[in-house]
């Protein structure tokens, strides 16, 4: 198993400190995150569980630089994520964060290989170099025989494997997964869960995985429950 470089200072790769997110809804204030703290080390999978509508996706978007919190901080390798300008923030997301969602969000007109290569193309790599990165990743997720398939010709589990490969093509340090097996049958879900955890270990990722799956929550290093805007020990 690879044992890549430690995070500078050996501290957590990704950290939330006193995170607050308030939404305004019909004149009402929804305080979805309320002083939330979290620290994720490299090679660790942090599962988050919690009731529907409690704020799990809101937390992941804030952690991944997609949604500026109302208060508190998100730190990557000790540096505040939201202190970056918009361009720098976008570049950081592209390079350092991989997202996997419940619905794969693959582009239907693109092949599996093109979908996985896309973040590398957006980062400015040429097609040969981008596909040179994408191909071994698709082989690693068990889809070496499906490179030229469009998403519509793949099963749900295969689509999520492509989405996982796409999330990792820029070799991010952070993986954020929002109910990645929520739309899969039990057998496909088990395969995708196992694969995510293998890749986290192999690549020394700092992973945050929102899941309804007791199986996935039980396999990861620790499950925390989001309730009343903060994280506590899982049930
Ligand atoms: N942009 C927004 N504006 C207003 N309310 C929002 C917004 N985004 C999310 N919410 C609300 O915040 C709550 C948490 O949403 P979400 O993070 O999606 O929950 P979960 O992922 O745990 O199901 C929900 O009540 C949702 O309606
Ligand atoms: Mg959600």
Coordinates of N, CA and C and ligand atoms in Angstrom, one line a residue:
X1 N 0.8 -1.2 0.0 CA 0.0 0.0 0.0 C 0.9 1.2 0.0
X2 N 0.6 2.2 -0.9 CA 1.4 3.4 -0.9 C 1.3 4.2 0.3
X3 N 2.3 4.9 0.7 CA 2.3 5.7 1.9 C 2.8 7.1 1.7
X4 N 2.2 7.8 0.7 CA 2.7 9.0 0.2 C 3.1 10.0 1.2
X5 N 3.4 11.3 0.8 CA 4.0 12.2 1.7 C 3.0 12.6 2.8
X6 N 3.5 12.9 4.0 CA 2.6 13.4 5.0 C 2.1 14.8 4.7
X7 N 0.9 15.2 5.2 CA 0.5 16.6 5.1 C 1.5 17.4 5.8
X8 N 1.8 18.6 5.3 CA 2.7 19.5 6.0 C 2.3 19.7 7.4
X9 N 3.3 19.6 8.3 CA 3.0 19.7 9.7 C 2.4 18.5 10.3
X10 N 2.0 17.5 9.5 CA 1.4 16.2 10.0 C 0.0 16.4 10.5
X11 N -0.6 17.6 10.4 CA -1.9 17.8 10.9 C -3.0 17.3 9.9
X12 N -4.3 17.5 10.2 CA -5.3 17.1 9.3 C -5.2 17.7 8.0
X13 N -5.6 17.0 6.9 CA -5.6 17.5 5.6 C -6.7 18.5 5.4
X14 N -7.9 18.2 6.0 CA -9.1 19.0 5.8 C -9.7 19.2 7.2
X15 N -10.1 20.4 7.4 CA -10.6 20.8 8.8 C -11.7 21.8 8.6
X16 N -12.7 21.6 9.5 CA -13.8 22.7 9.6 C -13.7 23.1 11.1
X17 N -13.7 24.5 11.2 CA -13.7 25.0 12.6 C -14.8 26.0 12.7
X18 N -15.7 25.7 13.7 CA -16.8 26.6 14.0 C -17.7 26.9 12.8
X19 N -17.9 25.9 11.9 CA -18.6 26.2 10.7 C -20.0 26.6 10.9
X20 N -20.5 27.7 10.3 CA -21.9 28.1 10.4 C -22.4 28.3 9.0
X21 N -23.6 27.8 8.7 CA -24.3 28.1 7.5 C -25.7 28.4 7.8
X22 N -26.1 29.6 7.4 CA -27.5 30.0 7.7 C -28.1 30.3 6.3
X23 N -29.3 29.7 6.1 CA -30.1 30.0 4.9 C -31.3 30.9 5.3
X24 N -31.6 31.8 4.4 CA -32.8 32.6 4.6 C -33.9 31.9 3.8
X25 N -35.0 31.6 4.4 CA -36.1 31.0 3.7 C -37.5 31.5 4.1
X26 N -38.1 32.3 3.2 CA -39.4 32.9 3.5 C -39.4 33.7 4.8
X27 N -38.3 34.6 5.0 CA -38.3 35.5 6.1 C -37.8 34.7 7.4
X28 N -37.5 33.4 7.2 CA -37.1 32.6 8.4 C -35.6 32.3 8.2
X29 N -34.9 32.2 9.3 CA -33.5 31.9 9.3 C -33.3 30.4 9.6
X30 N -32.7 29.7 8.6 CA -32.4 28.2 8.9 C -30.9 28.1 9.2
X31 N -30.7 27.8 10.5 CA -29.3 27.6 10.9 C -28.9 26.2 10.8
X32 N -28.4 25.8 9.5 CA -28.2 24.4 9.2 C -26.9 23.9 9.8
X33 N -25.8 24.7 9.7 CA -24.6 24.3 10.4 C -24.4 25.3 11.5
X34 N -24.0 24.9 12.7 CA -24.0 25.8 13.8 C -22.8 25.6 14.7
X35 N -21.7 26.0 14.2 CA -20.4 25.8 15.0 C -19.8 24.5 14.9
X36 N -19.9 23.9 13.7 CA -19.5 22.5 13.5 C -17.9 22.4 13.3
X37 N -17.4 21.4 14.0 CA -15.9 21.1 13.9 C -15.7 19.8 13.3
X38 N -14.7 19.6 12.5 CA -14.4 18.3 11.9 C -12.9 18.4 11.5
X39 N -12.2 17.3 11.6 CA -10.8 17.2 11.1 C -10.6 15.8 10.5
X40 N -10.1 15.8 9.3 CA -9.9 14.5 8.6 C -8.4 14.4 8.2
X41 N -7.8 13.3 8.6 CA -6.4 13.0 8.3 C -6.3 12.3 7.0
X42 N -5.1 12.2 6.4 CA -4.9 11.5 5.2 C -5.0 10.0 5.5
X43 N -5.6 9.3 4.5 CA -5.8 7.8 4.6 C -7.0 7.5 5.5
X44 N -7.8 8.5 5.9 CA -9.0 8.2 6.8 C -10.3 8.5 6.0
X45 N -11.3 7.7 6.3 CA -12.6 7.9 5.8 C -13.5 8.3 6.9
X46 N -14.0 9.5 6.9 CA -15.0 9.9 7.9 C -16.4 9.8 7.4
X47 N -17.2 8.9 7.9 CA -18.6 8.8 7.5 C -19.4 9.8 8.3
X48 N -20.4 10.3 7.6 CA -21.4 11.2 8.2 C -22.7 10.7 8.0
X49 N -23.5 10.5 9.0 CA -24.9 10.0 8.9 C -25.8 11.1 9.5
X50 N -27.1 11.0 9.2 CA -28.0 12.0 9.7 C -29.3 12.0 8.9
X51 N -30.3 12.6 9.5 CA -31.7 12.6 8.9 C -31.7 13.4 7.6
X52 N -32.6 13.0 6.8 CA -32.7 13.8 5.5 C -33.1 15.2 5.8
X53 N -32.4 16.1 5.1 CA -32.7 17.6 5.3 C -31.9 18.2 6.5
X54 N -31.1 17.4 7.1 CA -30.4 17.9 8.3 C -29.2 18.8 8.0
X55 N -28.6 18.7 6.7 CA -27.5 19.6 6.3 C -26.3 18.8 5.9
X56 N -26.4 17.6 5.6 CA -25.2 16.8 5.2 C -24.6 17.3 3.9
X57 N -25.5 17.5 2.9 CA -24.9 18.0 1.6 C -24.4 19.4 1.8
X58 N -25.1 20.2 2.5 CA -24.6 21.6 2.8 C -23.2 21.5 3.4
X59 N -22.9 20.6 4.3 CA -21.6 20.4 4.9 C -20.6 20.1 3.8
X60 N -20.9 19.1 3.0 CA -19.9 18.7 2.0 C -19.6 19.8 1.0
X61 N -20.6 20.6 0.6 CA -20.4 21.7 -0.4 C -19.5 22.7 0.3
X62 N -19.7 23.0 1.6 CA -18.8 23.9 2.3 C -17.4 23.4 2.4
X63 N -17.3 22.1 2.7 CA -15.9 21.5 2.8 C -15.2 21.5 1.5
X64 N -15.9 21.4 0.4 CA -15.3 21.2 -0.9 C -15.2 22.5 -1.7
X65 N -15.4 23.7 -1.0 CA -15.2 24.9 -1.7 C -16.3 25.3 -2.7
X66 N -17.5 24.7 -2.5 CA -18.6 25.0 -3.5 C -19.6 25.9 -2.9
X67 N -19.6 26.2 -1.6 CA -20.6 27.0 -0.9 C -19.9 27.7 0.3
X68 N -19.8 29.0 0.2 CA -19.1 29.8 1.2 C -20.0 29.8 2.5
X69 N -19.4 29.4 3.6 CA -20.1 29.3 4.8 C -20.4 30.7 5.4
X70 N -21.4 30.8 6.2 CA -21.8 32.1 6.8 C -20.8 32.5 7.9
X71 N -20.2 31.5 8.5 CA -19.1 31.8 9.5 C -18.3 30.6 9.7
X72 N -17.2 30.8 10.4 CA -16.2 29.7 10.7 C -15.3 29.5 9.5
X73 N -14.5 28.5 9.5 CA -13.4 28.3 8.6 C -13.4 26.9 8.0
X74 N -13.0 26.7 6.8 CA -12.6 25.4 6.2 C -11.1 25.6 5.9
X75 N -10.3 24.6 6.4 CA -8.8 24.7 6.2 C -8.4 23.5 5.4
X76 N -7.5 23.7 4.4 CA -6.9 22.7 3.7 C -5.4 22.8 3.9
X77 N -4.8 21.7 4.5 CA -3.4 21.7 4.8 C -3.1 23.0 5.6
X78 N -4.0 23.3 6.5 CA -3.8 24.4 7.4 C -4.1 25.8 6.9
X79 N -4.5 25.9 5.6 CA -4.8 27.2 5.0 C -6.2 27.4 4.7
X80 N -6.8 28.5 5.0 CA -8.2 28.8 4.8 C -8.6 28.7 3.3
X81 N -9.6 27.9 3.1 CA -10.0 27.7 1.7 C -10.7 28.9 1.1
X82 N -11.6 29.6 1.9 CA -12.4 30.6 1.4 C -11.7 32.0 1.4
X83 N -10.4 32.0 1.9 CA -9.6 33.3 1.7 C -9.1 33.4 0.3
X84 N -9.2 32.3 -0.5 CA -8.7 32.4 -1.9 C -9.7 33.2 -2.7
X85 N -9.2 33.8 -3.8 CA -10.1 34.4 -4.7 C -10.8 33.4 -5.5
X86 N -11.8 33.8 -6.3 CA -12.6 32.8 -7.0 C -11.9 31.9 -8.0
X87 N -10.9 32.5 -8.7 CA -10.1 31.7 -9.7 C -9.3 30.7 -8.9
X88 N -8.6 31.1 -7.8 CA -7.8 30.3 -7.1 C -8.6 29.2 -6.4
X89 N -9.8 29.5 -5.9 CA -10.7 28.6 -5.3 C -11.1 27.5 -6.3
X90 N -11.4 27.9 -7.5 CA -11.8 26.9 -8.6 C -10.6 26.0 -8.9
X91 N -9.4 26.6 -9.0 CA -8.2 25.8 -9.3 C -7.9 24.8 -8.1
X92 N -8.2 25.2 -6.9 CA -8.0 24.4 -5.8 C -9.0 23.2 -5.8
X93 N -10.2 23.5 -6.1 CA -11.2 22.4 -6.2 C -10.8 21.4 -7.3
X94 N -10.4 21.9 -8.5 CA -10.0 21.0 -9.6 C -8.8 20.1 -9.2
X95 N -7.9 20.7 -8.5 CA -6.6 19.9 -8.2 C -6.7 19.1 -6.9
X96 N -7.4 19.6 -6.0 CA -7.3 19.0 -4.6 C -8.5 18.2 -4.1
X97 N -9.7 18.4 -4.7 CA -10.9 17.8 -4.2 C -11.6 17.0 -5.3
X98 N -11.9 15.8 -5.0 CA -12.7 14.9 -5.8 C -14.1 14.8 -5.2
X99 N -15.2 15.0 -6.0 CA -16.5 14.9 -5.6 C -17.2 13.7 -6.2
X100 N -18.0 12.9 -5.4 CA -18.8 11.9 -6.0 C -20.2 12.1 -5.4
X101 N -21.2 12.1 -6.3 CA -22.6 12.4 -5.8 C -23.5 11.2 -5.9
X102 N -24.7 11.3 -5.4 CA -25.6 10.1 -5.4 C -25.9 9.8 -6.9
X103 N -26.2 10.8 -7.7 CA -26.4 10.6 -9.1 C -25.1 11.1 -9.8
X104 N -24.7 10.2 -10.7 CA -23.3 10.3 -11.1 C -22.9 11.6 -11.9
X105 N -23.9 12.3 -12.5 CA -23.6 13.5 -13.2 C -22.6 13.3 -14.3
X106 N -22.6 12.2 -14.9 CA -21.7 12.0 -16.1 C -22.3 12.6 -17.3
X107 N -21.5 13.0 -18.3 CA -22.1 13.6 -19.5 C -22.4 12.5 -20.5
X108 N -23.7 12.5 -20.9 CA -24.3 11.4 -21.6 C -23.7 11.2 -23.0
X109 N -23.2 12.3 -23.6 CA -22.7 12.2 -25.0 C -21.2 11.9 -25.0
X110 N -20.6 11.7 -23.8 CA -19.2 11.4 -23.8 C -19.0 10.0 -23.3
X111 N -17.9 9.4 -23.8 CA -17.6 8.0 -23.4 C -17.1 8.0 -21.9
X112 N -17.0 6.8 -21.4 CA -16.4 6.7 -20.0 C -15.0 7.4 -20.0
X113 N -14.2 7.1 -20.9 CA -12.8 7.6 -21.0 C -12.9 9.1 -21.0
X114 N -13.7 9.7 -21.9 CA -13.8 11.1 -22.0 C -14.3 11.8 -20.8
X115 N -15.3 11.1 -20.1 CA -15.8 11.7 -18.9 C -14.8 11.8 -17.8
X116 N -14.0 10.7 -17.7 CA -12.9 10.7 -16.7 C -11.8 11.7 -17.0
X117 N -11.5 11.8 -18.3 CA -10.5 12.8 -18.7 C -10.9 14.2 -18.5
X118 N -12.2 14.5 -18.4 CA -12.6 15.9 -18.5 C -12.0 16.8 -17.5
X119 N -11.9 16.5 -16.2 CA -11.3 17.4 -15.2 C -9.8 17.7 -15.6
X120 N -9.1 16.7 -16.2 CA -7.7 17.0 -16.6 C -7.7 17.9 -17.8
X121 N -8.7 17.7 -18.7 CA -8.8 18.7 -19.9 C -9.1 20.1 -19.4
X122 N -10.0 20.2 -18.4 CA -10.3 21.5 -17.8 C -9.1 22.1 -17.2
X123 N -8.2 21.3 -16.7 CA -7.0 21.8 -16.0 C -5.9 22.2 -17.0
X124 N -6.2 22.0 -18.3 CA -5.3 22.4 -19.4 C -4.5 21.3 -20.0
X125 N -4.7 20.1 -19.6 CA -3.9 19.0 -20.2 C -4.4 18.7 -21.6
X126 N -3.6 18.3 -22.5 CA -4.0 17.9 -23.9 C -4.7 16.5 -23.8
X127 N -5.4 16.2 -24.9 CA -6.3 15.0 -24.9 C -5.5 13.7 -24.6
X128 N -4.3 13.6 -25.2 CA -3.5 12.4 -25.0 C -3.1 12.2 -23.6
X129 N -2.6 13.3 -23.0 CA -2.2 13.2 -21.6 C -3.3 13.0 -20.6
X130 N -4.5 13.7 -20.9 CA -5.6 13.5 -20.0 C -6.2 12.1 -20.1
X131 N -6.2 11.5 -21.3 CA -6.7 10.2 -21.5 C -5.7 9.2 -20.9
X132 N -4.4 9.6 -21.0 CA -3.3 8.7 -20.4 C -3.5 8.6 -18.9
X133 N -4.1 9.6 -18.3 CA -4.4 9.5 -16.8 C -5.6 8.7 -16.6
X134 N -6.6 8.9 -17.5 CA -8.0 8.4 -17.2 C -8.0 6.9 -17.4
X135 N -7.2 6.4 -18.4 CA -7.3 5.0 -18.8 C -6.9 4.0 -17.6
X136 N -5.7 4.3 -17.0 CA -5.4 3.4 -15.9 C -6.3 3.5 -14.7
X137 N -6.9 4.6 -14.5 CA -7.9 4.7 -13.4 C -9.2 3.9 -13.7
X138 N -9.6 4.0 -15.0 CA -10.8 3.2 -15.3 C -10.5 1.7 -15.2
X139 N -9.2 1.3 -15.5 CA -8.8 -0.1 -15.3 C -8.8 -0.4 -13.8
X140 N -8.4 0.5 -13.0 CA -8.3 0.3 -11.5 C -9.7 0.1 -10.9
X141 N -10.7 0.8 -11.5 CA -12.1 0.6 -11.0 C -12.8 -0.5 -11.7
X142 N -12.1 -1.3 -12.5 CA -12.7 -2.5 -13.1 C -13.4 -2.3 -14.4
X143 N -13.1 -1.1 -15.0 CA -13.8 -0.8 -16.3 C -12.9 -0.7 -17.5
X144 N -11.8 -1.4 -17.4 CA -10.9 -1.4 -18.6 C -11.5 -1.8 -19.8
X145 N -12.6 -2.6 -19.7 CA -13.3 -3.1 -20.9 C -14.4 -2.2 -21.3
X146 N -14.6 -1.1 -20.7 CA -15.8 -0.2 -21.0 C -15.3 1.2 -21.3
X147 N -14.1 1.4 -21.8 CA -13.6 2.8 -22.0 C -14.4 3.6 -23.0
X148 N -15.0 2.9 -24.0 CA -15.7 3.6 -25.1 C -17.2 3.6 -24.9
X149 N -17.7 3.1 -23.8 CA -19.1 3.1 -23.5 C -19.6 4.4 -23.0
X150 N -20.7 4.8 -23.5 CA -21.4 6.0 -23.0 C -22.1 5.6 -21.7
X151 N -22.3 6.6 -20.8 CA -22.9 6.3 -19.5 C -24.3 5.5 -19.6
X152 N -25.1 5.8 -20.6 CA -26.4 5.1 -20.8 C -26.3 3.6 -21.0
X153 N -25.1 3.2 -21.4 CA -24.9 1.7 -21.7 C -24.3 1.0 -20.5
X154 N -24.1 1.8 -19.4 CA -23.4 1.2 -18.2 C -24.5 1.0 -17.1
X155 N -24.3 0.0 -16.2 CA -25.1 -0.2 -15.1 C -24.9 0.9 -14.1
X156 N -25.8 1.0 -13.1 CA -25.7 2.1 -12.0 C -24.4 2.0 -11.3
X157 N -24.0 0.7 -11.0 CA -22.7 0.5 -10.2 C -21.5 0.9 -11.1
X158 N -21.6 0.6 -12.4 CA -20.5 1.0 -13.3 C -20.5 2.5 -13.5
X159 N -21.6 3.2 -13.6 CA -21.6 4.6 -13.7 C -21.0 5.3 -12.5
X160 N -21.2 4.7 -11.3 CA -20.6 5.3 -10.1 C -19.1 5.0 -10.1
X161 N -18.7 3.9 -10.6 CA -17.2 3.6 -10.7 C -16.6 4.7 -11.7
X162 N -17.3 5.0 -12.8 CA -16.7 6.0 -13.7 C -16.7 7.4 -12.9
X163 N -17.7 7.7 -12.2 CA -17.8 8.9 -11.4 C -16.6 9.0 -10.4
X164 N -16.3 7.8 -9.8 CA -15.2 7.8 -8.8 C -13.9 8.0 -9.5
X165 N -13.7 7.4 -10.7 CA -12.5 7.6 -11.5 C -12.3 9.0 -11.8
X166 N -13.4 9.6 -12.3 CA -13.4 11.1 -12.6 C -13.0 11.9 -11.4
X167 N -13.5 11.6 -10.3 CA -13.2 12.4 -9.1 C -11.7 12.3 -8.7
X168 N -11.0 11.2 -9.2 CA -9.7 11.0 -8.7 C -8.6 11.3 -9.8
X169 N -9.1 11.7 -11.0 CA -8.2 11.8 -12.1 C -7.1 12.9 -11.9
X170 N -7.4 14.0 -11.1 CA -6.5 15.0 -10.8 C -5.6 14.7 -9.6
X171 N -5.7 13.4 -9.1 CA -5.0 13.0 -7.9 C -5.2 14.0 -6.7
X172 N -6.5 14.2 -6.4 CA -6.8 15.1 -5.2 C -6.3 14.5 -3.9
X173 N -6.2 15.3 -2.9 CA -5.9 14.8 -1.5 C -7.2 14.5 -0.8
X174 N -8.3 15.1 -1.3 CA -9.6 15.1 -0.6 C -10.6 14.4 -1.5
X175 N -11.4 13.5 -0.9 CA -12.5 12.9 -1.6 C -13.8 13.1 -0.8
X176 N -14.8 13.8 -1.4 CA -16.0 14.1 -0.8 C -17.1 13.3 -1.5
X177 N -17.8 12.4 -0.8 CA -18.8 11.6 -1.5 C -20.2 11.8 -0.8
X178 N -21.2 12.1 -1.6 CA -22.5 12.4 -1.0 C -23.5 11.3 -1.4
X179 N -23.7 10.4 -0.4 CA -24.5 9.2 -0.6 C -24.2 8.5 -1.9
X180 N -22.9 8.1 -2.1 CA -22.4 7.6 -3.3 C -23.1 6.2 -3.7
X181 N -23.7 5.5 -2.7 CA -24.3 4.2 -3.0 C -25.8 4.3 -2.9
X182 N -26.3 5.6 -2.7 CA -27.8 5.7 -2.4 C -28.7 5.3 -3.4
X183 N -28.2 5.2 -4.7 CA -29.1 4.9 -5.8 C -28.8 3.5 -6.4
X184 N -28.1 2.7 -5.6 CA -27.6 1.4 -6.1 C -28.3 0.2 -5.4
X185 N -28.4 -0.9 -6.1 CA -28.9 -2.1 -5.4 C -27.8 -2.6 -4.4
X186 N -28.2 -3.5 -3.5 CA -27.3 -3.8 -2.4 C -26.0 -4.4 -2.9
X187 N -26.0 -5.2 -3.9 CA -24.8 -5.8 -4.4 C -23.8 -4.8 -5.0
X188 N -24.4 -3.9 -5.9 CA -23.5 -2.9 -6.5 C -23.0 -1.9 -5.5
X189 N -23.9 -1.6 -4.5 CA -23.5 -0.7 -3.4 C -22.3 -1.3 -2.6
X190 N -22.4 -2.6 -2.4 CA -21.3 -3.2 -1.6 C -20.0 -3.1 -2.4
X191 N -20.0 -3.3 -3.7 CA -18.8 -3.2 -4.5 C -18.3 -1.8 -4.6
X192 N -19.1 -0.9 -4.8 CA -18.7 0.5 -4.9 C -18.1 1.0 -3.5
X193 N -18.8 0.6 -2.4 CA -18.3 1.0 -1.1 C -16.9 0.4 -0.9
X194 N -16.7 -0.8 -1.2 CA -15.4 -1.5 -1.0 C -14.3 -0.8 -1.8
X195 N -14.7 -0.4 -3.0 CA -13.7 0.2 -3.9 C -13.3 1.6 -3.4
X196 N -14.3 2.4 -2.9 CA -14.0 3.7 -2.4 C -13.0 3.6 -1.2
X197 N -13.3 2.6 -0.3 CA -12.4 2.5 0.8 C -11.0 2.0 0.5
X198 N -10.9 1.1 -0.6 CA -9.6 0.7 -1.0 C -8.8 1.9 -1.6
X199 N -9.5 2.7 -2.4 CA -8.8 3.8 -3.0 C -8.4 4.9 -2.0
X200 N -9.2 5.1 -1.0 CA -8.8 6.0 0.1 C -7.5 5.5 0.8
X201 N -7.4 4.2 1.0 CA -6.2 3.7 1.7 C -5.0 3.7 0.7
X202 N -5.2 3.3 -0.5 CA -4.1 3.3 -1.5 C -3.5 4.6 -1.8
X203 N -4.4 5.6 -1.9 CA -4.0 7.0 -2.3 C -3.8 7.9 -1.1
X204 N -4.0 7.4 0.1 CA -3.9 8.3 1.3 C -4.8 9.5 1.3
X205 N -6.0 9.3 0.8 CA -7.0 10.4 0.7 C -7.5 10.7 2.1
X206 N -7.9 12.0 2.2 CA -8.8 12.3 3.4 C -10.2 12.4 2.8
X207 N -11.0 11.4 3.3 CA -12.4 11.2 2.7 C -13.5 11.6 3.7
X208 N -14.5 12.2 3.2 CA -15.7 12.4 4.0 C -16.8 11.8 3.1
X209 N -17.5 10.9 3.7 CA -18.5 10.1 3.0 C -19.9 10.2 3.7
X210 N -20.8 10.9 3.1 CA -22.2 11.0 3.6 C -22.9 9.7 3.2
X211 N -23.5 9.0 4.1 CA -24.1 7.7 3.7 C -25.3 7.4 4.6
X212 N -26.3 6.8 3.9 CA -27.4 6.2 4.6 C -27.1 4.7 4.9
X213 N -26.1 4.2 4.3 CA -25.8 2.8 4.3 C -25.1 2.4 5.6
X214 N -25.8 1.6 6.4 CA -25.2 1.1 7.6 C -23.9 0.3 7.3
X215 N -23.9 -0.3 6.2 CA -22.8 -1.1 5.8 C -21.6 -0.2 5.6
X216 N -21.8 0.8 4.8 CA -20.7 1.8 4.5 C -20.2 2.5 5.8
X217 N -21.2 2.9 6.6 CA -20.9 3.6 7.8 C -20.1 2.7 8.7
X218 N -20.4 1.4 8.7 CA -19.7 0.5 9.6 C -18.3 0.1 9.1
X219 N -18.1 0.3 7.8 CA -16.8 -0.1 7.3 C -15.7 1.0 7.4
X220 N -16.1 2.2 7.6 CA -15.2 3.3 7.6 C -14.6 3.5 9.0
X221 N -13.7 4.4 9.2 CA -12.9 4.5 10.4 C -13.8 4.9 11.6
X222 N -14.7 5.8 11.3 CA -15.6 6.3 12.4 C -16.8 7.0 11.7
X223 N -18.0 6.8 12.3 CA -19.2 7.5 11.7 C -19.6 8.6 12.7
X224 N -19.8 9.8 12.2 CA -20.3 10.8 13.1 C -21.7 11.2 12.6
X225 N -22.6 11.6 13.5 CA -23.9 12.0 13.2 C -24.1 13.5 13.2
X226 N -24.7 14.0 12.1 CA -25.0 15.4 12.0 C -26.3 15.7 12.7
X227 N -26.4 16.5 13.7 CA -27.7 16.8 14.3 C -27.5 18.2 14.9
X228 N -28.6 19.0 14.8 CA -28.6 20.4 15.4 C -27.3 21.2 15.0
X229 N -26.9 21.0 13.7 CA -25.8 21.8 13.1 C -24.4 21.4 13.5
X230 N -24.3 20.3 14.3 CA -22.9 19.9 14.7 C -22.8 18.4 14.6
X231 N -21.5 17.9 14.6 CA -21.3 16.5 14.5 C -21.1 15.9 15.9
X232 N -21.7 14.7 16.1 CA -21.5 14.0 17.4 C -21.3 12.5 17.1
X233 N -21.0 11.7 18.1 CA -20.9 10.3 17.9 C -22.1 9.7 17.2
X234 N -21.9 8.8 16.2 CA -23.0 8.2 15.5 C -23.7 7.2 16.4
X235 N -25.0 7.0 16.0 CA -25.9 6.1 16.9 C -25.3 4.7 16.8
Ligands
LIG1 N1 -29.7 27.4 -0.9 C1 -30.6 27.1 0.0 N2 -31.5 28.0 0.4 C2 -32.4 27.7 1.4 N3 -32.4 26.5 2.1 C3 -31.5 25.6 1.7 C4 -30.6 25.8 0.7 N4 -29.8 24.7 0.5 C5 -30.3 23.8 1.4 N5 -31.3 24.3 2.2 C6 -32.0 23.7 3.2 O1 -31.1 23.3 4.2 C7 -31.5 22.0 4.8 C8 -30.4 21.0 4.6 O2 -30.3 20.6 3.3 P1 -29.2 19.5 2.8 O3 -27.9 19.9 3.2 O4 -29.5 19.2 1.4 O5 -29.7 18.2 3.7 P2 -29.3 16.7 3.6 O6 -28.2 16.5 2.6 O7 -28.9 16.3 5.0 O8 -30.5 15.9 3.2 C9 -32.8 21.6 4.1 O9 -33.8 22.0 4.9 C10 -32.7 22.4 2.8 O10 -34.0 22.7 2.4
LIG2 MG1 -28.1 15.5 0.8

